[in-house]
PDB file of C-alpha atoms in Angstrom:
ATOM      1  CA  ASP A  26     -25.842-203.219 -59.483  1.00 62.00           C
ATOM      2  CA  ALA A  27     -25.135-199.636 -58.567  1.00 80.00           C
ATOM      3  CA  GLY A  28     -24.524-197.304 -61.454  1.00 92.00           C
ATOM      4  CA  VAL A  29     -21.809-194.695 -61.741  1.00 95.00           C
ATOM      5  CA  ILE A  30     -21.764-192.548 -58.620  1.00 96.00           C
ATOM      6  CA  GLN A  31     -20.742-188.901 -58.627  1.00 97.00           C
ATOM      7  CA  SER A  32     -20.390-186.407 -55.831  1.00 96.00           C
ATOM      8  CA  PRO A  33     -21.288-183.768 -55.110  1.00 97.00           C
ATOM      9  CA  ARG A  34     -24.432-183.370 -57.204  1.00 95.00           C
ATOM     10  CA  HIS A  35     -24.237-179.608 -56.942  1.00 96.00           C
ATOM     11  CA  GLU A  36     -21.297-177.370 -56.198  1.00 97.00           C
ATOM     12  CA  VAL A  37     -21.310-173.617 -55.870  1.00 97.00           C
ATOM     13  CA  THR A  38     -17.992-171.913 -55.341  1.00 96.00           C
ATOM     14  CA  GLU A  39     -16.294-168.601 -55.802  1.00 96.00           C
ATOM     15  CA  MET A  40     -13.791-167.759 -58.446  1.00 96.00           C
ATOM     16  CA  GLY A  41     -10.288-168.757 -57.459  1.00 96.00           C
ATOM     17  CA  GLN A  42     -11.310-171.607 -55.217  1.00 97.00           C
ATOM     18  CA  GLU A  43     -10.277-175.210 -55.729  1.00 97.00           C
ATOM     19  CA  VAL A  44     -13.008-177.609 -56.784  1.00 97.00           C
ATOM     20  CA  THR A  45     -12.826-181.405 -56.606  1.00 98.00           C
ATOM     21  CA  LEU A  46     -15.363-183.624 -58.303  1.00 98.00           C
ATOM     22  CA  ARG A  47     -15.512-187.315 -57.489  1.00 98.00           C
ATOM     23  CA  CYS A  48     -16.555-190.422 -59.350  1.00 98.00           C
ATOM     24  CA  LYS A  49     -16.982-194.100 -58.570  1.00 97.00           C
ATOM     25  CA  PRO A  50     -17.323-196.208 -61.729  1.00 96.00           C
ATOM     26  CA  ILE A  51     -19.422-199.328 -62.063  1.00 94.00           C
ATOM     27  CA  SER A  52     -17.629-202.258 -60.461  1.00 94.00           C
ATOM     28  CA  GLY A  53     -15.638-204.256 -63.003  1.00 91.00           C
ATOM     29  CA  HIS A  54     -15.472-201.471 -65.569  1.00 91.00           C
ATOM     30  CA  ASP A  55     -11.941-200.606 -66.607  1.00 89.00           C
ATOM     31  CA  TYR A  56     -12.592-197.471 -68.664  1.00 90.00           C
ATOM     32  CA  LEU A  57     -13.496-194.180 -67.026  1.00 94.00           C
ATOM     33  CA  PHE A  58     -14.397-190.950 -68.784  1.00 95.00           C
ATOM     34  CA  TRP A  59     -14.883-187.349 -67.704  1.00 96.00           C
ATOM     35  CA  TYR A  60     -17.178-185.150 -69.820  1.00 95.00           C
ATOM     36  CA  ARG A  61     -18.275-181.551 -69.573  1.00 96.00           C
ATOM     37  CA  GLN A  62     -21.620-180.289 -70.816  1.00 95.00           C
ATOM     38  CA  THR A  63     -22.366-176.633 -71.591  1.00 94.00           C
ATOM     39  CA  MET A  64     -24.995-174.932 -73.673  1.00 89.00           C
ATOM     40  CA  MET A  65     -22.391-173.469 -75.992  1.00 88.00           C
ATOM     41  CA  ARG A  66     -20.198-176.511 -76.566  1.00 88.00           C
ATOM     42  CA  GLY A  67     -22.478-179.435 -75.831  1.00 89.00           C
ATOM     43  CA  LEU A  68     -20.872-182.589 -74.451  1.00 91.00           C
ATOM     44  CA  GLU A  69     -17.093-182.662 -74.546  1.00 90.00           C
ATOM     45  CA  LEU A  70     -14.757-185.462 -73.539  1.00 91.00           C
ATOM     46  CA  LEU A  71     -12.134-184.108 -71.170  1.00 94.00           C
ATOM     47  CA  ILE A  72     -10.058-187.186 -70.347  1.00 94.00           C
ATOM     48  CA  TYR A  73     -10.345-190.923 -70.112  1.00 92.00           C
ATOM     49  CA  PHE A  74      -8.560-193.675 -68.217  1.00 93.00           C
ATOM     50  CA  ASN A  75      -8.009-197.350 -68.884  1.00 89.00           C
ATOM     51  CA  ASN A  76      -7.003-199.534 -65.937  1.00 91.00           C
ATOM     52  CA  ASN A  77      -6.383-196.367 -63.909  1.00 94.00           C
ATOM     53  CA  VAL A  78      -3.942-194.974 -66.491  1.00 93.00           C
ATOM     54  CA  PRO A  79      -4.777-191.704 -68.306  1.00 93.00           C
ATOM     55  CA  ILE A  80      -4.965-192.488 -72.013  1.00 90.00           C
ATOM     56  CA  ASP A  81      -6.130-189.287 -73.661  1.00 88.00           C
ATOM     57  CA  ASP A  82      -6.265-185.919 -71.936  1.00 91.00           C
ATOM     58  CA  SER A  83      -6.369-183.822 -75.080  1.00 88.00           C
ATOM     59  CA  GLY A  84      -9.779-182.503 -74.105  1.00 90.00           C
ATOM     60  CA  MET A  85      -8.621-180.995 -70.829  1.00 93.00           C
ATOM     61  CA  PRO A  86      -9.061-177.287 -71.431  1.00 87.00           C
ATOM     62  CA  GLU A  87      -6.197-175.857 -69.415  1.00 84.00           C
ATOM     63  CA  ASP A  88      -3.556-176.644 -66.840  1.00 90.00           C
ATOM     64  CA  ARG A  89      -6.053-175.589 -64.224  1.00 95.00           C
ATOM     65  CA  PHE A  90      -7.759-178.928 -64.811  1.00 96.00           C
ATOM     66  CA  SER A  91      -6.305-182.189 -63.562  1.00 97.00           C
ATOM     67  CA  ALA A  92      -7.680-185.692 -63.134  1.00 97.00           C
ATOM     68  CA  LYS A  93      -6.497-188.717 -61.225  1.00 97.00           C
ATOM     69  CA  MET A  94      -7.541-192.303 -60.800  1.00 97.00           C
ATOM     70  CA  PRO A  95      -5.662-193.756 -57.816  1.00 96.00           C
ATOM     71  CA  ASN A  96      -7.538-197.050 -57.970  1.00 95.00           C
ATOM     72  CA  ALA A  97     -10.157-198.909 -59.978  1.00 94.00           C
ATOM     73  CA  SER A  98     -13.049-197.588 -57.934  1.00 95.00           C
ATOM     74  CA  PHE A  99     -12.304-193.881 -57.623  1.00 96.00           C
ATOM     75  CA  SER A 100     -11.433-190.889 -59.760  1.00 98.00           C
ATOM     76  CA  THR A 101     -11.252-187.143 -59.196  1.00 98.00           C
ATOM     77  CA  LEU A 102     -11.410-184.131 -61.456  1.00 98.00           C
ATOM     78  CA  LYS A 103      -9.864-181.047 -59.929  1.00 97.00           C
ATOM     79  CA  ILE A 104     -10.058-177.435 -61.036  1.00 97.00           C
ATOM     80  CA  GLN A 105      -7.617-175.043 -59.434  1.00 96.00           C
ATOM     81  CA  PRO A 106      -8.191-172.136 -59.538  1.00 96.00           C
ATOM     82  CA  SER A 107     -11.785-172.172 -60.709  1.00 96.00           C
ATOM     83  CA  GLU A 108     -13.226-169.522 -63.039  1.00 96.00           C
ATOM     84  CA  PRO A 109     -16.818-168.568 -63.924  1.00 96.00           C
ATOM     85  CA  ARG A 110     -16.394-170.056 -67.404  1.00 95.00           C
ATOM     86  CA  ASP A 111     -15.874-173.454 -65.785  1.00 96.00           C
ATOM     87  CA  SER A 112     -19.553-173.480 -64.797  1.00 97.00           C
ATOM     88  CA  ALA A 113     -21.052-176.562 -66.413  1.00 97.00           C
ATOM     89  CA  VAL A 114     -22.357-180.030 -65.727  1.00 96.00           C
ATOM     90  CA  TYR A 115     -19.535-182.538 -65.362  1.00 97.00           C
ATOM     91  CA  PHE A 116     -20.281-186.175 -66.110  1.00 97.00           C
ATOM     92  CA  CYS A 117     -18.341-189.273 -65.284  1.00 96.00           C
ATOM     93  CA  ALA A 118     -18.940-192.429 -67.331  1.00 95.00           C
ATOM     94  CA  SER A 119     -17.536-195.933 -67.278  1.00 93.00           C
ATOM     95  CA  SER A 120     -17.355-198.797 -69.737  1.00 89.00           C
ATOM     96  CA  PRO A 121     -16.741-202.534 -69.353  1.00 86.00           C
ATOM     97  CA  PRO A 122     -13.568-204.288 -70.517  1.00 82.00           C
ATOM     98  CA  VAL A 123     -13.398-205.489 -74.102  1.00 73.00           C
ATOM     99  CA  GLY A 124     -15.242-208.779 -74.346  1.00 71.00           C
ATOM    100  CA  GLN A 125     -17.246-208.260 -71.166  1.00 69.00           C
ATOM    101  CA  GLY A 126     -20.668-206.735 -71.445  1.00 64.00           C
ATOM    102  CA  PRO A 127     -21.892-204.399 -74.193  1.00 65.00           C
ATOM    103  CA  THR A 128     -18.658-203.467 -75.896  1.00 64.00           C
ATOM    104  CA  ASP A 129     -17.896-199.798 -76.247  1.00 75.00           C
ATOM    105  CA  THR A 130     -20.991-198.706 -74.348  1.00 84.00           C
ATOM    106  CA  GLN A 131     -20.528-195.950 -71.810  1.00 89.00           C
ATOM    107  CA  TYR A 132     -22.727-195.643 -68.743  1.00 91.00           C
ATOM    108  CA  PHE A 133     -23.056-192.199 -67.269  1.00 94.00           C
ATOM    109  CA  GLY A 134     -23.336-190.940 -63.726  1.00 95.00           C
ATOM    110  CA  PRO A 135     -25.919-188.338 -62.690  1.00 94.00           C
ATOM    111  CA  GLY A 136     -23.502-185.457 -63.178  1.00 96.00           C
ATOM    112  CA  THR A 137     -22.245-182.630 -60.984  1.00 97.00           C
ATOM    113  CA  ARG A 138     -23.620-179.167 -61.662  1.00 96.00           C
ATOM    114  CA  LEU A 139     -20.794-176.714 -60.977  1.00 97.00           C
ATOM    115  CA  THR A 140     -21.430-173.008 -60.573  1.00 97.00           C
ATOM    116  CA  VAL A 141     -18.468-170.688 -60.187  1.00 97.00           C
ATOM    117  CA  LEU A 142     -19.436-167.208 -59.044  1.00 96.00           C
TER     118      LEU A 142
ATOM    119  CA  ALA B  22     -12.559-186.374 -87.454  1.00 71.00           C
ATOM    120  CA  GLN B  23     -16.012-187.771 -87.026  1.00 81.00           C
ATOM    121  CA  THR B  24     -19.002-185.466 -86.761  1.00 91.00           C
ATOM    122  CA  VAL B  25     -22.582-186.082 -85.703  1.00 95.00           C
ATOM    123  CA  THR B  26     -25.432-183.826 -86.793  1.00 96.00           C
ATOM    124  CA  GLN B  27     -28.931-183.647 -85.390  1.00 97.00           C
ATOM    125  CA  SER B  28     -30.846-181.253 -87.614  1.00 95.00           C
ATOM    126  CA  GLN B  29     -33.960-181.013 -85.437  1.00 96.00           C
ATOM    127  CA  PRO B  30     -33.377-178.796 -82.397  1.00 95.00           C
ATOM    128  CA  GLU B  31     -36.917-179.496 -81.183  1.00 97.00           C
ATOM    129  CA  MET B  32     -39.650-182.014 -81.883  1.00 97.00           C
ATOM    130  CA  SER B  33     -43.064-182.600 -80.408  1.00 97.00           C
ATOM    131  CA  VAL B  34     -45.468-185.518 -80.385  1.00 97.00           C
ATOM    132  CA  GLN B  35     -48.852-186.375 -78.979  1.00 97.00           C
ATOM    133  CA  GLU B  36     -49.005-189.029 -76.333  1.00 97.00           C
ATOM    134  CA  ALA B  37     -49.450-192.511 -77.869  1.00 97.00           C
ATOM    135  CA  GLU B  38     -48.258-191.300 -81.270  1.00 97.00           C
ATOM    136  CA  THR B  39     -45.000-192.093 -83.067  1.00 98.00           C
ATOM    137  CA  VAL B  40     -42.110-189.712 -83.581  1.00 98.00           C
ATOM    138  CA  THR B  41     -38.812-190.027 -85.438  1.00 98.00           C
ATOM    139  CA  LEU B  42     -35.643-188.162 -84.502  1.00 98.00           C
ATOM    140  CA  SER B  43     -32.991-187.702 -87.178  1.00 98.00           C
ATOM    141  CA  CYS B  44     -29.240-188.108 -86.980  1.00 98.00           C
ATOM    142  CA  THR B  45     -26.537-188.114 -89.608  1.00 97.00           C
ATOM    143  CA  TYR B  46     -22.838-188.668 -89.129  1.00 97.00           C
ATOM    144  CA  ASP B  47     -19.654-188.436 -91.065  1.00 95.00           C
ATOM    145  CA  THR B  48     -16.859-190.989 -90.869  1.00 91.00           C
ATOM    146  CA  SER B  49     -14.354-192.753 -93.054  1.00 89.00           C
ATOM    147  CA  GLU B  50     -14.367-195.814 -90.816  1.00 86.00           C
ATOM    148  CA  SER B  51     -16.228-199.023 -91.638  1.00 86.00           C
ATOM    149  CA  ASP B  52     -16.535-200.395 -88.114  1.00 86.00           C
ATOM    150  CA  TYR B  53     -18.155-198.249 -85.470  1.00 90.00           C
ATOM    151  CA  TYR B  54     -20.991-197.967 -82.992  1.00 91.00           C
ATOM    152  CA  LEU B  55     -23.929-195.614 -82.844  1.00 95.00           C
ATOM    153  CA  PHE B  56     -25.984-194.743 -79.802  1.00 95.00           C
ATOM    154  CA  TRP B  57     -28.995-192.787 -78.714  1.00 97.00           C
ATOM    155  CA  TYR B  58     -28.911-191.322 -75.225  1.00 96.00           C
ATOM    156  CA  LYS B  59     -31.803-189.679 -73.416  1.00 96.00           C
ATOM    157  CA  GLN B  60     -31.300-186.781 -71.001  1.00 95.00           C
ATOM    158  CA  PRO B  61     -34.417-185.924 -68.986  1.00 94.00           C
ATOM    159  CA  PRO B  62     -34.639-182.811 -66.801  1.00 90.00           C
ATOM    160  CA  SER B  63     -32.812-184.728 -64.072  1.00 87.00           C
ATOM    161  CA  ARG B  64     -29.719-184.442 -66.352  1.00 88.00           C
ATOM    162  CA  GLN B  65     -28.971-188.156 -66.120  1.00 89.00           C
ATOM    163  CA  MET B  66     -27.649-189.497 -69.433  1.00 92.00           C
ATOM    164  CA  ILE B  67     -29.540-192.708 -70.097  1.00 93.00           C
ATOM    165  CA  LEU B  68     -28.624-195.156 -72.834  1.00 93.00           C
ATOM    166  CA  VAL B  69     -31.657-195.785 -75.037  1.00 96.00           C
ATOM    167  CA  ILE B  70     -30.346-197.963 -77.825  1.00 95.00           C
ATOM    168  CA  ARG B  71     -27.111-199.133 -79.425  1.00 93.00           C
ATOM    169  CA  GLN B  72     -26.287-200.185 -82.999  1.00 94.00           C
ATOM    170  CA  GLU B  73     -23.184-201.935 -84.297  1.00 90.00           C
ATOM    171  CA  ALA B  74     -22.318-200.798 -87.813  1.00 91.00           C
ATOM    172  CA  TYR B  75     -21.455-204.282 -89.051  1.00 88.00           C
ATOM    173  CA  LYS B  76     -24.964-205.498 -88.218  1.00 87.00           C
ATOM    174  CA  GLN B  77     -27.503-204.862 -90.955  1.00 84.00           C
ATOM    175  CA  GLN B  78     -30.445-205.541 -88.673  1.00 92.00           C
ATOM    176  CA  ASN B  79     -31.849-202.458 -87.020  1.00 95.00           C
ATOM    177  CA  ALA B  80     -31.690-202.443 -83.222  1.00 94.00           C
ATOM    178  CA  THR B  81     -34.896-202.365 -81.199  1.00 94.00           C
ATOM    179  CA  GLU B  82     -35.567-201.877 -77.503  1.00 93.00           C
ATOM    180  CA  ASN B  83     -39.247-202.142 -76.653  1.00 95.00           C
ATOM    181  CA  ARG B  84     -40.882-198.956 -78.023  1.00 97.00           C
ATOM    182  CA  PHE B  85     -37.601-197.645 -79.378  1.00 97.00           C
ATOM    183  CA  SER B  86     -36.164-198.662 -82.734  1.00 97.00           C
ATOM    184  CA  VAL B  87     -33.654-197.279 -85.169  1.00 97.00           C
ATOM    185  CA  ASN B  88     -33.424-196.959 -88.921  1.00 97.00           C
ATOM    186  CA  PHE B  89     -29.749-197.448 -89.677  1.00 96.00           C
ATOM    187  CA  GLN B  90     -28.744-196.578 -93.223  1.00 95.00           C
ATOM    188  CA  LYS B  91     -24.997-197.163 -93.413  1.00 94.00           C
ATOM    189  CA  ALA B  92     -24.480-195.955 -96.973  1.00 94.00           C
ATOM    190  CA  ALA B  93     -26.376-192.769 -96.267  1.00 95.00           C
ATOM    191  CA  LYS B  94     -24.709-192.407 -92.844  1.00 96.00           C
ATOM    192  CA  SER B  95     -28.079-191.956 -91.249  1.00 97.00           C
ATOM    193  CA  PHE B  96     -29.241-193.218 -87.865  1.00 97.00           C
ATOM    194  CA  SER B  97     -32.777-192.170 -86.905  1.00 98.00           C
ATOM    195  CA  LEU B  98     -34.627-193.067 -83.711  1.00 98.00           C
ATOM    196  CA  LYS B  99     -38.293-193.997 -83.784  1.00 98.00           C
ATOM    197  CA  ILE B 100     -40.311-193.825 -80.592  1.00 98.00           C
ATOM    198  CA  SER B 101     -43.640-195.641 -80.798  1.00 97.00           C
ATOM    199  CA  ASP B 102     -46.588-195.169 -78.463  1.00 97.00           C
ATOM    200  CA  SER B 103     -44.951-192.051 -76.990  1.00 97.00           C
ATOM    201  CA  GLN B 104     -45.332-191.545 -73.260  1.00 97.00           C
ATOM    202  CA  LEU B 105     -45.043-188.447 -71.116  1.00 96.00           C
ATOM    203  CA  GLY B 106     -41.895-189.901 -69.611  1.00 95.00           C
ATOM    204  CA  ASP B 107     -40.231-189.864 -73.014  1.00 97.00           C
ATOM    205  CA  ALA B 108     -39.971-186.085 -72.851  1.00 97.00           C
ATOM    206  CA  ALA B 109     -36.258-185.291 -72.763  1.00 97.00           C
ATOM    207  CA  MET B 110     -33.254-184.155 -74.763  1.00 96.00           C
ATOM    208  CA  TYR B 111     -32.079-186.938 -77.073  1.00 98.00           C
ATOM    209  CA  PHE B 112     -28.468-187.224 -78.175  1.00 97.00           C
ATOM    210  CA  CYS B 113     -27.134-189.255 -81.042  1.00 97.00           C
ATOM    211  CA  ALA B 114     -23.549-190.430 -80.538  1.00 95.00           C
ATOM    212  CA  TYR B 115     -20.832-192.118 -82.561  1.00 93.00           C
ATOM    213  CA  LYS B 116     -17.860-194.187 -81.501  1.00 90.00           C
ATOM    214  CA  ASN B 117     -15.129-195.937 -83.475  1.00 84.00           C
ATOM    215  CA  TYR B 118     -14.752-199.659 -83.002  1.00 78.00           C
ATOM    216  CA  ASN B 119     -12.588-200.520 -80.021  1.00 65.00           C
ATOM    217  CA  ALA B 120      -9.680-202.593 -81.219  1.00 60.00           C
ATOM    218  CA  GLY B 121      -8.812-203.481 -77.644  1.00 57.00           C
ATOM    219  CA  GLY B 122      -5.930-202.556 -75.440  1.00 53.00           C
ATOM    220  CA  THR B 123      -5.511-198.908 -74.694  1.00 53.00           C
ATOM    221  CA  SER B 124      -6.746-197.758 -78.079  1.00 53.00           C
ATOM    222  CA  TYR B 125     -10.241-196.462 -77.514  1.00 69.00           C
ATOM    223  CA  GLY B 126     -12.078-193.943 -79.654  1.00 64.00           C
ATOM    224  CA  LYS B 127     -13.988-191.157 -78.036  1.00 78.00           C
ATOM    225  CA  LEU B 128     -17.762-190.816 -78.029  1.00 87.00           C
ATOM    226  CA  THR B 129     -18.804-187.961 -80.317  1.00 90.00           C
ATOM    227  CA  PHE B 130     -22.212-186.440 -79.603  1.00 93.00           C
ATOM    228  CA  GLY B 131     -24.657-184.524 -81.738  1.00 94.00           C
ATOM    229  CA  GLN B 132     -26.162-181.244 -80.583  1.00 93.00           C
ATOM    230  CA  GLY B 133     -29.292-182.891 -79.221  1.00 95.00           C
ATOM    231  CA  THR B 134     -33.023-182.769 -79.976  1.00 97.00           C
ATOM    232  CA  ILE B 135     -35.528-181.641 -77.362  1.00 97.00           C
ATOM    233  CA  LEU B 136     -38.588-183.862 -77.464  1.00 97.00           C
ATOM    234  CA  THR B 137     -41.860-182.590 -76.008  1.00 97.00           C
ATOM    235  CA  VAL B 138     -44.737-185.015 -75.439  1.00 97.00           C
ATOM    236  CA  HIS B 139     -48.229-183.504 -75.307  1.00 96.00           C
ATOM    237  CA  PRO B 140     -50.956-185.252 -73.292  1.00 94.00           C
TER     238      PRO B 140
END
């Protein structure tokens, strides 16, 4: 089975530009998570979805960040406008439904390295 | 709030030797999960091993095993017969038990331990 797929793997943009990161969870998983990893703050949960519905977005740093999950196989994380302090590695992860597969285990994608100049 | 602490920023081991990475956590919950993830230079976060708090038996996955001490809130990872491919950053993580539905605790990570394997 394919794992979590993220695109792009690398993104370099200039301050003020809009950035869209994409994620395809593992088929059959109904939880989807977006994390950000920086040297200063480590791994932080930004938002997570269950059955395409946002459940907890308390980790989203500012209104410049937004996330959507229009269907079970696709999610986006958008930053508009981007700032240099948004430079980080952004991970998407998914988890199977309760009672199916290793409960509460999250499987991560390869990450997107974002650089905002 | 739960916290996870990895007190060893860096560790090193000789190839074929055994190394233990430490992790402690703080929680008031009785049911939870603990994980070790490996992050090699490729940045991919790879699940190494998983422990359910209600299970007294320590989890093992091939060369990887844990020492889970619930009362002490300690969860160490032992890597036996270390290989060059084990070199990576290792993260300990905690998650509350999922009661189902839309209630789902977040995964809390430690700061990570960089493991170097010497040939």
